[in-house]
mmCIF file of C-alpha atoms in Angstrom:
data_model
loop_
_atom_site.group_PDB
_atom_site.id
_atom_site.type_symbol
_atom_site.label_atom_id
_atom_site.label_comp_id
_atom_site.label_asym_id
_atom_site.label_seq_id
_atom_site.Cartn_x
_atom_site.Cartn_y
_atom_site.Cartn_z
ATOM 1 C CA MET Z 1 -0.223 0.041 0.157
ATOM 2 C CA SER Z 2 1.514 3.628 -0.199
ATOM 3 C CA GLN Z 3 1.922 6.091 1.855
ATOM 4 C CA PRO Z 4 0.144 8.749 2.084
ATOM 5 C CA ILE Z 5 1.773 12.205 1.938
ATOM 6 C CA PRO Z 6 2.566 13.639 4.495
ATOM 7 C CA PRO Z 7 1.141 17.038 5.449
ATOM 8 C CA ALA Z 8 2.566 20.300 5.077
ATOM 9 C CA GLY Z 9 5.629 21.052 8.060
ATOM 10 C CA SER Z 10 5.640 17.251 9.044
ATOM 11 C CA GLY Z 11 8.974 16.520 7.273
ATOM 12 C CA ASP Z 12 9.517 13.246 5.556
ATOM 13 C CA LEU Z 13 9.467 10.843 8.063
ATOM 14 C CA PRO Z 14 7.085 7.874 6.913
ATOM 15 C CA ASN Z 15 4.268 6.964 8.957
ATOM 16 C CA THR Z 16 4.635 4.500 12.019
ATOM 17 C CA ALA Z 17 2.464 2.018 12.711
ATOM 18 C CA ASP Z 18 0.764 3.984 15.504
ATOM 19 C CA ASP Z 19 0.239 6.290 12.767
ATOM 20 C CA ARG Z 20 -0.857 3.470 9.918
ATOM 21 C CA ALA Z 21 -3.454 1.870 12.907
ATOM 22 C CA CYS Z 22 -5.384 5.463 12.982
ATOM 23 C CA GLU Z 23 -5.854 5.521 8.816
ATOM 24 C CA PRO Z 24 -9.573 4.861 8.265
ATOM 25 C CA PRO Z 25 -10.380 1.065 6.423
ATOM 26 C CA THR Z 26 -10.311 1.250 3.402
ATOM 27 C CA PRO Z 27 -13.764 1.213 1.892
ATOM 28 C CA ALA Z 28 -15.361 -2.191 0.830
ATOM 29 C CA VAL Z 29 -15.552 -2.722 -2.854
ATOM 30 C CA ALA Z 30 -19.202 -2.822 -4.080
ATOM 31 C CA SER Z 31 -18.323 -5.775 -6.491
ATOM 32 C CA HIS Z 32 -17.304 -8.039 -3.537
ATOM 33 C CA VAL Z 33 -20.172 -7.941 -2.104
ATOM 34 C CA ASP Z 34 -22.468 -11.186 -2.075
ATOM 35 C CA LEU Z 35 -25.854 -8.999 -2.428
ATOM 36 C CA THR Z 36 -27.701 -12.524 -3.255
ATOM 37 C CA GLN Z 37 -26.608 -13.331 0.286
ATOM 38 C CA LEU Z 38 -27.848 -10.589 1.799
ATOM 39 C CA TYR Z 39 -30.907 -9.715 0.440
ATOM 40 C CA ASP Z 40 -33.633 -11.734 0.190
ATOM 41 C CA PRO Z 41 -35.232 -11.884 -4.672
ATOM 42 C CA PRO Z 42 -37.696 -9.751 -4.508
ATOM 43 C CA SER Z 43 -41.589 -11.255 -4.143
ATOM 44 C CA GLU Z 44 -43.350 -12.440 -7.316
ATOM 45 C CA MET Z 45 -45.609 -9.318 -7.588
ATOM 46 C CA ILE Z 46 -43.201 -7.181 -7.089
ATOM 47 C CA THR Z 47 -41.348 -8.518 -10.113
ATOM 48 C CA LYS Z 48 -44.280 -8.933 -12.162
ATOM 49 C CA GLY Z 49 -44.748 -5.168 -11.027
ATOM 50 C CA VAL Z 50 -42.120 -3.604 -13.530
ATOM 51 C CA LEU Z 51 -43.850 -3.318 -17.109
ATOM 52 C CA PRO Z 52 -42.734 -2.534 -20.202
ATOM 53 C CA HIS Z 53 -45.730 0.155 -20.687
ATOM 54 C CA LEU Z 54 -47.889 2.062 -19.244
ATOM 55 C CA LEU Z 55 -51.625 0.638 -17.949
ATOM 56 C CA SER Z 56 -54.799 2.454 -16.981
ATOM 57 C CA PHE Z 57 -53.229 2.593 -13.385
ATOM 58 C CA HIS Z 58 -50.067 4.089 -13.861
ATOM 59 C CA VAL Z 59 -52.006 6.321 -16.573
ATOM 60 C CA ALA Z 60 -54.283 7.332 -12.986
ATOM 61 C CA TYR Z 61 -51.285 8.897 -11.014
ATOM 62 C CA LEU Z 62 -49.608 10.415 -13.921
ATOM 63 C CA ASN Z 63 -53.111 12.292 -14.247
ATOM 64 C CA VAL Z 64 -52.121 13.276 -10.548
ATOM 65 C CA ALA Z 65 -49.234 13.692 -10.157
ATOM 66 C CA THR Z 66 -47.449 17.350 -9.299
ATOM 67 C CA PHE Z 67 -43.952 16.321 -8.535
ATOM 68 C CA PHE Z 68 -40.946 14.004 -9.489
ATOM 69 C CA CYS Z 69 -36.994 14.360 -9.303
ATOM 70 C CA VAL Z 70 -35.786 13.630 -12.908
ATOM 71 C CA ALA Z 71 -31.666 11.631 -13.290
ATOM 72 C CA THR Z 72 -29.631 12.181 -16.168
ATOM 73 C CA GLY Z 73 -25.385 11.318 -16.573
ATOM 74 C CA SER Z 74 -23.160 11.536 -19.236
ATOM 75 C CA ALA Z 75 -18.972 11.195 -19.271
ATOM 76 C CA GLU Z 76 -18.697 13.875 -16.994
ATOM 77 C CA GLY Z 77 -21.078 12.643 -14.196
ATOM 78 C CA LEU Z 78 -24.803 12.284 -12.477
ATOM 79 C CA ASP Z 79 -26.951 14.673 -11.890
ATOM 80 C CA ALA Z 80 -30.662 14.735 -10.152
ATOM 81 C CA SER Z 81 -32.882 18.065 -10.275
ATOM 82 C CA PRO Z 82 -36.523 18.316 -9.323
ATOM 83 C CA ARG Z 83 -39.660 18.606 -11.400
ATOM 84 C CA GLY Z 84 -42.942 19.984 -10.264
ATOM 85 C CA GLY Z 85 -46.204 21.694 -12.248
ATOM 86 C CA GLU Z 86 -50.093 21.354 -11.924
ATOM 87 C CA PRO Z 87 -51.638 17.577 -11.984
ATOM 88 C CA GLY Z 88 -51.137 16.513 -15.290
ATOM 89 C CA PHE Z 89 -48.048 18.476 -16.055
ATOM 90 C CA VAL Z 90 -46.676 14.965 -17.297
ATOM 91 C CA LYS Z 91 -48.391 14.134 -20.672
ATOM 92 C CA VAL Z 92 -49.360 11.027 -21.883
ATOM 93 C CA LEU Z 93 -48.668 10.587 -25.578
ATOM 94 C CA ASP Z 94 -49.241 6.794 -25.496
ATOM 95 C CA GLU Z 95 -48.919 3.353 -23.456
ATOM 96 C CA LYS Z 96 -45.087 4.176 -24.250
ATOM 97 C CA THR Z 97 -44.314 8.026 -24.314
ATOM 98 C CA VAL Z 98 -44.901 10.418 -21.752
ATOM 99 C CA MET Z 99 -44.079 14.133 -21.722
ATOM 100 C CA PHE Z 100 -42.741 17.278 -20.064
ATOM 101 C CA ALA Z 101 -41.764 20.584 -20.620
ATOM 102 C CA ASP Z 102 -38.215 22.022 -19.126
ATOM 103 C CA TRP Z 103 -39.778 25.792 -17.601
ATOM 104 C CA PRO Z 104 -36.836 27.682 -16.130
ATOM 105 C CA GLY Z 105 -34.570 26.720 -13.219
ATOM 106 C CA ASN Z 106 -31.177 28.256 -12.810
ATOM 107 C CA ASN Z 107 -30.268 28.034 -15.945
ATOM 108 C CA ARG Z 108 -27.065 25.280 -15.171
ATOM 109 C CA ILE Z 109 -29.820 23.252 -17.681
ATOM 110 C CA ALA Z 110 -27.623 19.716 -16.301
ATOM 111 C CA SER Z 111 -29.999 17.442 -17.356
ATOM 112 C CA LEU Z 112 -31.008 18.483 -21.030
ATOM 113 C CA ARG Z 113 -26.891 19.032 -21.444
ATOM 114 C CA ASN Z 114 -26.474 15.373 -20.183
ATOM 115 C CA LEU Z 115 -29.229 14.244 -22.939
ATOM 116 C CA CYS Z 116 -27.733 15.387 -25.620
ATOM 117 C CA GLU Z 117 -25.032 13.107 -24.639
ATOM 118 C CA ASP Z 118 -26.973 10.261 -22.933
ATOM 119 C CA ASP Z 119 -30.509 9.985 -23.440
ATOM 120 C CA ARG Z 120 -30.743 7.494 -20.567
ATOM 121 C CA ILE Z 121 -33.560 8.914 -18.498
ATOM 122 C CA GLY Z 122 -34.971 7.606 -15.151
ATOM 123 C CA MET Z 123 -38.475 9.754 -12.960
ATOM 124 C CA LEU Z 124 -38.903 9.301 -9.377
ATOM 125 C CA PHE Z 125 -42.886 10.664 -8.624
ATOM 126 C CA LEU Z 126 -43.595 11.344 -5.065
ATOM 127 C CA PHE Z 127 -47.424 12.093 -4.301
ATOM 128 C CA PRO Z 128 -48.071 14.049 -2.065
ATOM 129 C CA GLY Z 129 -50.186 13.099 1.126
ATOM 130 C CA LEU Z 130 -49.724 9.086 -0.149
ATOM 131 C CA GLU Z 131 -46.829 6.538 0.495
ATOM 132 C CA VAL Z 132 -46.166 5.161 -2.533
ATOM 133 C CA PHE Z 133 -43.462 5.546 -5.047
ATOM 134 C CA MET Z 134 -44.102 5.712 -9.428
ATOM 135 C CA ARG Z 135 -41.098 4.966 -11.445
ATOM 136 C CA ILE Z 136 -39.949 5.249 -15.123
ATOM 137 C CA ASN Z 137 -36.910 4.427 -16.595
ATOM 138 C CA GLY Z 138 -36.497 5.294 -20.324
ATOM 139 C CA HIS Z 139 -34.700 6.823 -22.944
ATOM 140 C CA ALA Z 140 -35.509 10.856 -23.874
ATOM 141 C CA ARG Z 141 -34.761 12.970 -26.282
ATOM 142 C CA ILE Z 142 -35.254 16.982 -26.189
ATOM 143 C CA ALA Z 143 -38.229 18.218 -28.808
ATOM 144 C CA THR Z 144 -38.195 21.701 -29.774
ATOM 145 C CA ASP Z 145 -40.916 21.351 -32.260
ATOM 146 C CA PRO Z 146 -43.568 24.419 -31.680
ATOM 147 C CA ALA Z 147 -47.134 22.502 -32.803
ATOM 148 C CA LEU Z 148 -45.772 20.038 -29.637
ATOM 149 C CA LEU Z 149 -44.418 22.653 -27.653
ATOM 150 C CA ALA Z 150 -48.023 24.725 -27.832
ATOM 151 C CA THR Z 151 -49.770 21.517 -26.039
ATOM 152 C CA LEU Z 152 -47.871 22.185 -22.982
ATOM 153 C CA LYS Z 153 -48.620 25.836 -22.757
ATOM 154 C CA GLU Z 154 -48.788 27.327 -19.052
ATOM 155 C CA GLY Z 155 -51.385 30.884 -19.341
ATOM 156 C CA GLU Z 156 -48.953 32.668 -22.401
ATOM 157 C CA ARG Z 157 -45.548 31.041 -21.578
ATOM 158 C CA THR Z 158 -44.473 28.441 -24.021
ATOM 159 C CA PRO Z 159 -41.776 26.236 -23.318
ATOM 160 C CA LYS Z 160 -38.675 26.530 -24.752
ATOM 161 C CA THR Z 161 -37.930 23.194 -25.158
ATOM 162 C CA ALA Z 162 -39.824 19.223 -24.481
ATOM 163 C CA ILE Z 163 -38.288 16.346 -23.069
ATOM 164 C CA VAL Z 164 -40.080 13.340 -24.199
ATOM 165 C CA VAL Z 165 -39.618 10.022 -23.146
ATOM 166 C CA HIS Z 166 -39.610 6.106 -24.691
ATOM 167 C CA ILE Z 167 -40.486 4.083 -21.394
ATOM 168 C CA ASP Z 168 -38.213 0.735 -20.478
ATOM 169 C CA GLU Z 169 -39.958 0.400 -17.372
ATOM 170 C CA VAL Z 170 -42.405 1.527 -14.909
ATOM 171 C CA LEU Z 171 -42.688 0.328 -11.578
ATOM 172 C CA PHE Z 172 -44.541 1.462 -8.430
ATOM 173 C CA HIS Z 173 -42.142 1.666 -5.495
ATOM 174 C CA CYS Z 174 -43.543 0.993 -1.780
ATOM 175 C CA GLY Z 175 -43.489 4.726 0.217
ATOM 176 C CA LYS Z 176 -40.777 3.003 3.452
ATOM 177 C CA ALA Z 177 -38.810 5.942 3.183
ATOM 178 C CA ILE Z 178 -41.631 8.228 3.098
ATOM 179 C CA ASN Z 179 -42.649 7.062 6.477
ATOM 180 C CA ARG Z 180 -38.963 6.573 7.701
ATOM 181 C CA ALA Z 181 -38.840 10.723 7.369
ATOM 182 C CA LYS Z 182 -41.851 11.094 8.748
ATOM 183 C CA LEU Z 183 -42.356 13.304 4.932
ATOM 184 C CA TRP Z 184 -46.296 14.400 5.218
ATOM 185 C CA ARG Z 185 -46.110 15.237 8.595
ATOM 186 C CA ALA Z 186 -46.448 18.904 9.475
ATOM 187 C CA GLU Z 187 -44.233 18.557 12.626
ATOM 188 C CA SER Z 188 -41.424 17.009 9.674
ATOM 189 C CA HIS Z 189 -41.096 20.529 8.132
ATOM 190 C CA VAL Z 190 -38.166 22.274 8.928
ATOM 191 C CA ASP Z 191 -37.711 25.737 10.389
ATOM 192 C CA ARG Z 192 -36.145 27.921 7.815
ATOM 193 C CA LYS Z 193 -34.349 29.762 11.091
ATOM 194 C CA ALA Z 194 -32.519 26.537 12.109
ATOM 195 C CA VAL Z 195 -30.511 26.453 8.751
ATOM 196 C CA PRO Z 196 -29.063 29.245 6.897
ATOM 197 C CA SER Z 197 -31.092 31.415 4.078
ATOM 198 C CA MET Z 198 -30.770 31.628 0.327
ATOM 199 C CA GLY Z 199 -29.453 35.135 1.364
ATOM 200 C CA ASP Z 200 -27.271 34.284 4.180
ATOM 201 C CA MET Z 201 -25.401 31.808 1.401
ATOM 202 C CA LYS Z 202 -25.473 34.182 -1.084
ATOM 203 C CA THR Z 203 -23.882 36.533 0.862
ATOM 204 C CA ALA Z 204 -21.034 33.749 1.989
ATOM 205 C CA LEU Z 205 -20.217 33.029 -2.018
ATOM 206 C CA THR Z 206 -20.380 36.256 -2.884
ATOM 207 C CA GLY Z 207 -18.424 38.531 0.297
ATOM 208 C CA MET Z 208 -21.679 41.071 0.042
ATOM 209 C CA ASP Z 209 -22.457 42.862 2.749
ATOM 210 C CA LYS Z 210 -24.275 40.070 5.724
ATOM 211 C CA ALA Z 211 -26.692 42.719 6.586
ATOM 212 C CA ARG Z 212 -28.425 42.690 2.849
ATOM 213 C CA ALA Z 213 -28.766 38.759 3.365
ATOM 214 C CA SER Z 214 -32.706 40.201 4.366
ATOM 215 C CA GLU Z 215 -33.168 41.647 0.740
ATOM 216 C CA ILE Z 216 -32.165 38.933 -1.078
ATOM 217 C CA ASP Z 217 -33.986 36.629 0.760
ATOM 218 C CA ALA Z 218 -37.360 38.730 0.033
ATOM 219 C CA GLY Z 219 -36.060 39.067 -3.535
ATOM 220 C CA TYR Z 220 -35.641 35.176 -4.087
ATOM 221 C CA TYR Z 221 -38.963 34.173 -2.266
ATOM 222 C CA ARG Z 222 -40.639 36.640 -4.803
ATOM 223 C CA ALA Z 223 -39.170 34.714 -7.712
ATOM 224 C CA VAL Z 224 -39.505 31.220 -6.471
ATOM 225 C CA ARG Z 225 -42.920 31.657 -5.949
ATOM 226 C CA GLY Z 226 -44.277 33.966 -8.335
ATOM 227 C CA ASP Z 227 -41.723 33.774 -11.639
ATOM 228 C CA LEU Z 228 -43.116 30.215 -11.983
ATOM 229 C CA TYR Z 229 -42.942 29.695 -16.174
#
């Protein structure tokens, strides 16, 4: 095992046996873990529930869906980001295809850039108040056809692009994580004062006067609540 680089000012002395004893253990390599010995196989019902196309009950959930997280990747790495809208903002085109608009965010457009390189996509839907998730995995393309985008208008705003997803698999996922997090319980809501605000973080990142934090917070909440499309 190669010796770690001594910290600055420590000289060139190698680690002693006592020093090496304090080194953190090497993490287990995932490929060496026998998962079949650690986990039971999924039930027949779970296996049968993974389908290559939508059924009527999947469509019923998509019609009420208001939020999901989308996962994409490229040679540069992975990305996951949130998407939200009015119920049914994810449109069902047919049993193998869904579509959603790309509305303004932080303009990193990481998901879109990733899809230009790697068209694989994952979608994880949360349903407020329900103890179940729905997942869609597939391949996606970025659409700019005006007629298609017009079907996704919100008021007078038309999205610049849409993401059209060809479904490889769709499945429901149990809601144990929701209950572990107590996600839908009012007592689980985080007190804003318990963590730094957006203004606090921006002033720290930019070196701005900390006294401007409350002003920045007010502008942030105006934008995040009012400039949705």
